[in-house]
CSV table of C-alpha atoms in Angstrom, one decimal:
chain,number,residue,atom,x,y,z
A,1,MET,CA,104.1,80.2,103.3
A,2,CYS,CA,100.3,81.6,103.1
A,3,GLY,CA,97.9,79.7,102.4
A,4,ARG,CA,95.0,81.9,104.3
A,5,THR,CA,94.0,85.7,104.6
A,6,ALA,CA,91.6,88.1,105.8
A,7,CYS,CA,90.1,91.0,103.8
A,8,SER,CA,87.0,92.5,105.1
A,9,LEU,CA,86.5,95.9,104.3
A,10,ALA,CA,84.3,97.0,102.0
A,11,ALA,CA,85.5,98.2,98.2
A,12,ASP,CA,85.0,101.7,98.9
A,13,ASN,CA,87.1,101.8,102.1
A,14,LEU,CA,89.7,99.3,100.7
A,15,ARG,CA,90.6,102.1,98.1
A,16,ARG,CA,90.5,104.8,100.6
A,17,ALA,CA,92.9,103.0,102.6
A,18,CYS,CA,95.4,102.3,99.5
A,19,ALA,CA,95.4,106.2,99.0
A,20,TYR,CA,99.2,107.1,97.8
A,21,ARG,CA,100.7,110.0,96.3
A,22,ASP,CA,102.0,109.7,92.7
A,23,ARG,CA,104.9,110.9,91.1
A,24,ARG,CA,103.8,114.8,91.5
A,25,GLY,CA,103.1,114.5,95.0
A,26,ARG,CA,99.2,114.5,94.7
A,27,HIS,CA,97.4,112.4,96.9
A,28,ARG,CA,95.6,109.9,94.9
A,29,GLN,CA,93.0,107.1,95.1
A,30,PRO,CA,93.5,104.0,93.2
A,31,GLU,CA,90.7,103.7,90.4
A,32,TRP,CA,88.7,100.3,90.7
A,33,VAL,CA,88.8,97.9,87.8
A,34,ARG,CA,86.0,95.4,88.6
A,35,GLN,CA,85.2,96.3,91.4
A,36,GLU,CA,81.8,94.2,91.2
A,37,ARG,CA,83.3,91.3,91.6
A,38,TYR,CA,85.4,91.9,94.8
A,39,GLN,CA,83.4,90.1,97.3
A,40,PRO,CA,85.2,91.1,101.3
A,41,SER,CA,85.8,88.1,103.4
A,42,TYR,CA,87.6,86.9,106.7
A,43,ASN,CA,88.8,83.3,105.5
A,44,LYS,CA,90.2,83.3,101.7
A,45,GLY,CA,92.1,80.6,100.4
A,46,PRO,CA,93.6,79.8,97.1
A,47,GLN,CA,91.4,79.9,93.9
A,48,SER,CA,89.1,82.3,95.6
A,49,SER,CA,89.9,86.3,94.5
A,50,GLY,CA,91.4,89.0,96.3
A,51,PRO,CA,92.3,92.7,95.8
A,52,VAL,CA,95.8,93.5,94.5
A,53,LEU,CA,97.3,97.2,93.4
A,54,LEU,CA,99.1,97.1,90.3
A,55,SER,CA,100.2,99.9,87.8
A,56,ARG,CA,98.1,101.8,85.8
A,57,ARG,CA,100.6,101.1,83.2
A,58,HIS,CA,99.8,97.2,82.7
A,59,LEU,CA,96.0,98.2,81.2
A,60,HIS,CA,96.4,101.5,79.3
A,61,GLN,CA,100.1,101.6,77.8
A,62,ASP,CA,99.8,105.5,78.0
A,63,ALA,CA,99.4,105.8,81.4
A,64,ASP,CA,101.8,107.4,84.1
A,65,SER,CA,103.5,104.3,85.6
A,66,SER,CA,102.9,105.9,88.9
A,67,GLU,CA,99.3,105.5,88.7
A,68,ARG,CA,98.1,102.6,90.6
A,69,VAL,CA,94.7,100.6,89.9
A,70,LEU,CA,92.5,98.4,92.6
A,71,MET,CA,92.1,94.7,90.6
A,72,ASP,CA,90.3,91.8,91.5
A,73,MET,CA,92.3,89.0,90.6
A,74,ARG,CA,92.4,85.0,91.5
A,75,TRP,CA,94.9,83.4,93.7
A,76,GLY,CA,97.0,81.1,92.1
A,77,LEU,CA,98.6,82.5,88.9
A,78,VAL,CA,97.9,80.7,86.0
A,79,PRO,CA,101.1,81.2,83.4
A,80,SER,CA,100.1,82.8,79.9
A,81,TRP,CA,101.9,80.3,78.1
A,82,PHE,CA,99.6,77.8,79.8
A,83,LYS,CA,98.3,75.7,76.9
A,84,GLN,CA,94.8,73.7,78.2
A,85,ASP,CA,91.5,74.7,77.8
A,86,ASN,CA,90.7,75.0,81.5
A,87,PRO,CA,93.3,76.4,84.4
A,88,SER,CA,92.1,74.1,86.7
A,89,LYS,CA,94.1,71.3,85.3
A,90,LEU,CA,97.6,72.8,85.7
A,91,GLN,CA,99.3,70.6,87.5
A,92,PHE,CA,101.1,72.2,90.3
A,93,ASN,CA,100.5,75.1,93.0
A,94,THR,CA,100.7,78.6,92.4
A,95,SER,CA,99.2,79.8,95.4
A,96,ASN,CA,103.1,80.9,96.7
A,97,CYS,CA,106.1,81.8,94.9
A,98,ARG,CA,109.7,81.5,96.6
A,99,SER,CA,111.9,84.2,96.8
A,100,ASP,CA,114.8,81.9,96.1
A,101,THR,CA,113.8,80.2,92.8
A,102,MET,CA,110.9,83.1,91.0
A,103,LEU,CA,113.8,83.9,88.5
A,104,SER,CA,114.4,80.7,87.9
A,105,LYS,CA,111.1,78.8,87.6
A,106,SER,CA,109.1,79.1,84.1
A,107,SER,CA,105.8,79.7,86.1
A,108,TYR,CA,107.2,83.1,87.3
A,109,LYS,CA,110.2,84.0,85.8
A,110,GLY,CA,108.5,85.3,82.3
A,111,ALA,CA,106.0,87.7,84.3
A,112,LEU,CA,108.2,89.2,86.8
A,113,LEU,CA,110.8,89.8,84.0
A,114,LYS,CA,108.1,91.4,82.0
A,115,GLY,CA,107.2,93.5,85.4
A,116,LYS,CA,104.0,92.4,86.1
A,117,ARG,CA,104.5,93.0,90.1
A,118,CYS,CA,101.6,93.3,92.3
A,119,VAL,CA,100.7,93.9,95.7
A,120,VAL,CA,98.2,91.6,97.5
A,121,LEU,CA,96.2,93.4,100.1
A,122,ALA,CA,95.0,91.7,103.2
A,123,ASP,CA,93.6,92.3,106.9
A,124,GLY,CA,96.2,89.8,107.5
A,125,PHE,CA,96.8,86.2,106.9
A,126,TYR,CA,96.8,83.0,108.9
A,127,GLU,CA,99.7,80.4,109.9
A,128,TRP,CA,99.5,77.6,111.3
A,129,GLN,CA,102.0,76.4,114.3
A,130,GLN,CA,102.6,72.3,114.0
A,131,GLN,CA,102.2,71.2,117.6
A,132,SER,CA,102.1,67.7,119.1
A,133,GLY,CA,98.0,67.4,119.5
A,134,GLY,CA,97.3,69.1,115.5
A,135,LYS,CA,97.8,72.7,114.4
A,136,GLN,CA,97.0,76.0,116.2
A,137,PRO,CA,96.6,79.0,114.1
A,138,TYR,CA,97.1,82.3,114.3
A,139,PHE,CA,96.3,85.5,112.6
A,140,ILE,CA,99.4,88.0,111.6
A,141,TYR,CA,99.2,90.9,110.5
A,142,PHE,CA,100.7,95.1,110.6
A,143,PRO,CA,100.8,96.7,114.3
A,144,GLN,CA,98.2,99.1,114.6
A,145,THR,CA,97.8,102.3,115.8
A,146,LYS,CA,95.9,102.6,119.0
A,147,ASP,CA,93.2,105.1,117.6
A,148,ALA,CA,92.9,103.5,113.9
A,149,THR,CA,89.7,101.8,114.5
A,150,ASP,CA,88.1,104.2,116.7
A,151,LYS,CA,86.6,106.6,113.9
A,152,GLU,CA,86.5,106.2,110.2
A,153,THR,CA,86.9,109.2,108.0
A,154,GLU,CA,84.6,109.6,104.9
A,155,GLY,CA,84.8,111.0,101.4
A,156,ASP,CA,88.3,111.7,100.7
A,157,GLU,CA,89.9,112.1,104.2
A,158,GLU,CA,92.8,110.6,105.0
A,159,TRP,CA,91.9,106.9,106.3
A,160,LYS,CA,92.2,106.5,109.8
A,161,GLY,CA,91.0,103.0,110.0
A,162,TRP,CA,92.8,99.2,109.6
A,163,ARG,CA,95.9,99.6,108.1
A,164,LEU,CA,96.1,96.7,105.4
A,165,LEU,CA,98.8,94.5,105.3
A,166,THR,CA,100.9,94.9,101.8
A,167,MET,CA,102.2,91.8,100.8
A,168,ALA,CA,104.3,91.5,97.3
A,169,GLY,CA,103.0,89.4,94.4
A,170,ILE,CA,103.3,88.1,90.7
A,171,PHE,CA,100.5,88.4,88.6
A,172,ASP,CA,99.9,87.2,84.9
A,173,CYS,CA,97.3,87.0,82.1
A,174,TRP,CA,95.7,84.0,80.4
A,175,GLU,CA,93.7,83.9,77.3
A,176,PRO,CA,91.9,80.6,76.8
A,177,PRO,CA,93.1,79.2,73.5
A,178,GLY,CA,89.5,78.7,72.2
A,179,GLY,CA,89.0,82.6,73.1
A,180,GLY,CA,87.0,84.4,75.6
A,181,GLU,CA,87.6,86.7,78.9
A,182,MET,CA,91.2,86.9,79.6
A,183,LEU,CA,91.7,85.5,83.3
A,184,TYR,CA,94.0,87.3,85.7
A,185,THR,CA,95.6,85.4,88.6
A,186,TYR,CA,98.6,86.2,91.4
A,187,THR,CA,100.7,84.0,93.4
A,188,ILE,CA,102.6,85.6,97.0
A,189,ILE,CA,105.9,86.0,97.4
A,190,THR,CA,107.4,83.8,100.4
A,191,VAL,CA,110.8,84.4,101.9
A,192,ASP,CA,112.3,82.7,105.2
A,193,ALA,CA,110.4,83.8,108.5
A,194,SER,CA,111.7,86.6,110.5
A,195,LYS,CA,112.8,85.5,114.4
A,196,ASP,CA,109.2,86.5,116.1
A,197,VAL,CA,107.4,84.4,113.7
A,198,SER,CA,109.4,81.6,112.9
A,199,PHE,CA,108.2,79.4,115.9
A,200,ILE,CA,104.9,79.4,114.4
A,201,HIS,CA,106.0,78.6,110.3
A,202,HIS,CA,109.7,78.7,108.5
A,203,ARG,CA,108.1,80.7,105.8
A,204,MET,CA,106.0,83.9,105.5
A,205,PRO,CA,104.8,86.5,102.6
A,206,ALA,CA,107.5,89.1,101.5
A,207,ILE,CA,105.7,91.9,103.2
A,208,LEU,CA,106.3,96.0,101.5
A,209,ASP,CA,106.6,98.1,104.8
A,210,GLY,CA,105.4,101.7,103.9
A,211,ASP,CA,104.3,103.3,100.5
A,212,GLU,CA,107.9,103.8,99.2
A,213,ALA,CA,108.2,100.0,99.1
A,214,ILE,CA,105.0,99.9,97.8
A,215,ARG,CA,106.1,102.3,95.3
A,216,LYS,CA,109.1,100.6,93.8
A,217,TRP,CA,107.8,97.4,93.3
A,218,LEU,CA,104.5,98.4,91.7
A,219,ASP,CA,106.5,101.2,89.2
A,220,PHE,CA,108.1,98.6,87.0
A,221,ALA,CA,108.8,101.0,84.4
A,222,GLU,CA,111.1,103.1,86.4
A,223,VAL,CA,112.5,100.3,88.6
A,224,PRO,CA,113.9,97.2,87.1
A,225,THR,CA,113.6,93.8,88.6
A,226,GLN,CA,117.1,93.8,89.2
A,227,GLU,CA,116.1,96.8,91.9
A,228,ALA,CA,112.8,95.5,92.5
A,229,VAL,CA,113.6,91.9,94.0
A,230,LYS,CA,115.9,93.4,96.2
A,231,LEU,CA,112.7,94.9,98.1
A,232,ILE,CA,112.0,90.9,98.9
A,233,GLN,CA,113.2,90.1,102.4
A,234,PRO,CA,111.6,89.1,105.7
A,235,THR,CA,110.2,91.7,108.1
A,236,GLU,CA,109.8,92.0,111.9
A,237,ASN,CA,107.2,95.0,111.7
A,238,ILE,CA,104.4,92.3,112.4
A,239,VAL,CA,101.9,91.3,115.6
A,240,PHE,CA,100.3,88.1,116.2
A,241,HIS,CA,97.7,86.6,118.0
A,242,PRO,CA,96.4,82.7,118.3
A,243,VAL,CA,92.7,82.4,116.7
A,244,SER,CA,90.5,79.3,117.2
A,245,THR,CA,90.5,76.5,115.1
A,246,PHE,CA,86.9,78.1,113.7
A,247,VAL,CA,88.8,79.2,110.8
A,248,ASN,CA,90.1,76.0,109.6
A,249,ASN,CA,87.3,75.4,107.9
A,250,ILE,CA,87.0,77.5,104.7
A,251,ARG,CA,83.4,77.7,104.8
A,252,ASN,CA,83.5,79.6,107.9
A,253,ASN,CA,83.1,83.4,107.2
A,254,THR,CA,82.7,85.6,110.1
A,255,PRO,CA,84.8,87.9,112.5
A,256,GLU,CA,85.5,84.8,114.7
A,257,CYS,CA,88.1,83.8,112.6
A,258,VAL,CA,90.4,86.5,113.7
A,259,ALA,CA,89.4,87.0,116.8
A,260,PRO,CA,92.3,87.1,119.6
A,261,ILE,CA,91.7,83.7,122.2
A,262,GLU,CA,94.2,82.5,124.9
A,263,LEU,CA,95.5,79.4,124.6
A,264,GLY,CA,94.9,77.4,128.4
A,265,ALA,CA,98.2,77.0,130.1
A,266,ARG,CA,100.6,78.2,127.4
A,267,LYS,CA,102.0,81.4,127.3
A,268,GLU,CA,100.0,83.9,126.3
A,269,VAL,CA,100.7,86.2,123.5
A,270,LYS,CA,101.9,89.5,124.8
A,271,ALA,CA,98.9,91.9,124.8
A,272,THR,CA,100.0,94.9,122.7
A,273,PRO,CA,98.2,98.2,121.3
A,274,SER,CA,97.5,96.6,117.9
A,275,ASN,CA,95.8,93.5,119.7
A,276,LYS,CA,93.4,96.1,121.4
A,277,GLY,CA,93.0,97.9,117.8
A,278,MET,CA,92.2,94.5,116.2
A,279,LEU,CA,89.2,94.1,119.0
A,280,GLY,CA,87.6,97.6,118.0
A,281,TRP,CA,88.2,96.8,114.7
A,282,LEU,CA,86.5,93.6,115.0
A,283,LYS,CA,83.3,95.7,116.8
A,284,LYS,CA,83.0,97.3,114.2
A,285,SER,CA,82.7,94.7,111.8
A,286,GLN,CA,80.9,92.8,113.8
A,287,GLU,CA,78.2,95.3,114.3
A,288,SER,CA,77.9,96.1,110.6
A,289,SER,CA,78.4,92.2,109.2
A,290,PRO,CA,74.8,91.1,107.8
A,291,GLN,CA,75.3,87.7,108.7
A,292,LYS,CA,75.1,87.6,112.7
A,293,LYS,CA,73.9,90.1,115.1
A,294,GLU,CA,76.2,90.3,118.1
A,295,ASN,CA,74.0,88.2,120.2
A,296,ASP,CA,73.9,85.5,117.8
A,297,LEU,CA,77.4,84.7,118.0
A,298,PRO,CA,78.4,81.3,118.8
A,299,LYS,CA,78.4,79.4,121.8
A,300,TRP,CA,82.3,78.3,121.3
A,301,THR,CA,83.4,81.7,121.4
A,302,SER,CA,83.7,81.8,125.4
A,303,GLN,CA,85.2,78.8,125.7
A,304,PHE,CA,88.7,80.4,124.7
A,305,ILE,CA,88.3,83.1,127.1
A,306,HIS,CA,89.6,83.4,130.6
A,307,SER,CA,88.0,85.6,133.8
A,308,PRO,CA,89.6,88.8,133.5
A,309,SER,CA,93.2,89.4,135.3
A,310,PRO,CA,94.5,92.8,136.7
A,311,LYS,CA,96.5,93.0,133.8
A,312,LYS,CA,94.0,93.6,130.8
A,313,THR,CA,95.0,91.2,127.8
A,314,SER,CA,93.4,91.1,124.4
A,315,ALA,CA,90.9,88.1,125.4
A,316,ASP,CA,89.7,90.2,128.3
A,317,VAL,CA,89.0,93.0,126.3
A,318,LEU,CA,87.6,90.9,123.7
A,319,GLN,CA,85.3,89.3,126.2
A,320,GLN,CA,83.7,93.1,127.4
A,321,TRP,CA,82.9,93.2,123.4
A,322,LEU,CA,81.2,89.8,123.7
A,323,GLY,CA,79.2,89.7,126.3
A,324,LYS,CA,76.5,91.9,128.1
A,325,GLN,CA,77.2,94.0,130.3
A,326,GLY,CA,76.6,92.8,134.0
A,327,GLN,CA,77.1,89.2,133.1
A,328,PRO,CA,79.5,86.8,135.1
A,329,ALA,CA,83.1,86.5,133.5
A,330,ALA,CA,83.5,83.0,131.0
A,331,LYS,CA,85.1,80.2,132.7
A,332,LYS,CA,88.2,78.7,131.5
A,333,HIS,CA,88.3,76.0,129.0
A,334,LYS,CA,89.1,72.5,130.0
A,335,ALA,CA,91.5,70.6,127.9
């Protein structure tokens, strides 16, 4: 399933990170719609709003269907046929949509057959592994190139920052019976978890890996539903690391939510270039965060970081970021 995400890029960088080539091969950036409503967050949950990509033709009938727009929508689909005066009266959870029932359940079938397909954007998503002593959260995301966060380009140059996770979604537009502003909402399609992450949870979002998959999912005028749904399947091209239960509280919205930790005596998640990329990204996020400075990090952070070992792990690199040069190594957390 997918019940929590992070999407921390500022609006302009988010637009640049979604650059694509249109049907004529021209390099484009999607136009923002309602950009002022977008709020970056390290901890987004259902009923909050989040950024999605969709075909421009959904908003302008004469537009090229290969053109894309960015739009801030509410997470949790409200069907266009819903007759109540308040969308909060919807009696069922529509934050996720199972792939095996999306063409049969009335909440999603109509929108999907009308081509209302979107791509939900995030740095990554959180999932909780059930354990005897509670639940352990993990952050799951695309592998990152080692230099992905070292330098950010400006203007129309190619984006070299964090590679966004691109999840398949369905959206709909609900109009209040008494009139008023149209409400755009979305759901994230889920599939059986891939082998690598099935130990965390048996479901995962349907992830679109690469611009060709994104193009086919969004271009409803050129790619019919029957073809598009073939894209909905598990992917193995993801990496993950454990994070602190700090993220459990939806009110916690700082880079600490995605920071890698070590799990005591448990087998450590394999250190990868992607994890190191995460640390570089975190450092930039922390430096630019208006909420906290590095010296204001909460004391809990060091409890989850082990002393350095001969082989550097993601947590060792994190300690270098968190601690000042010359400080003694943090002690191991005692259970």
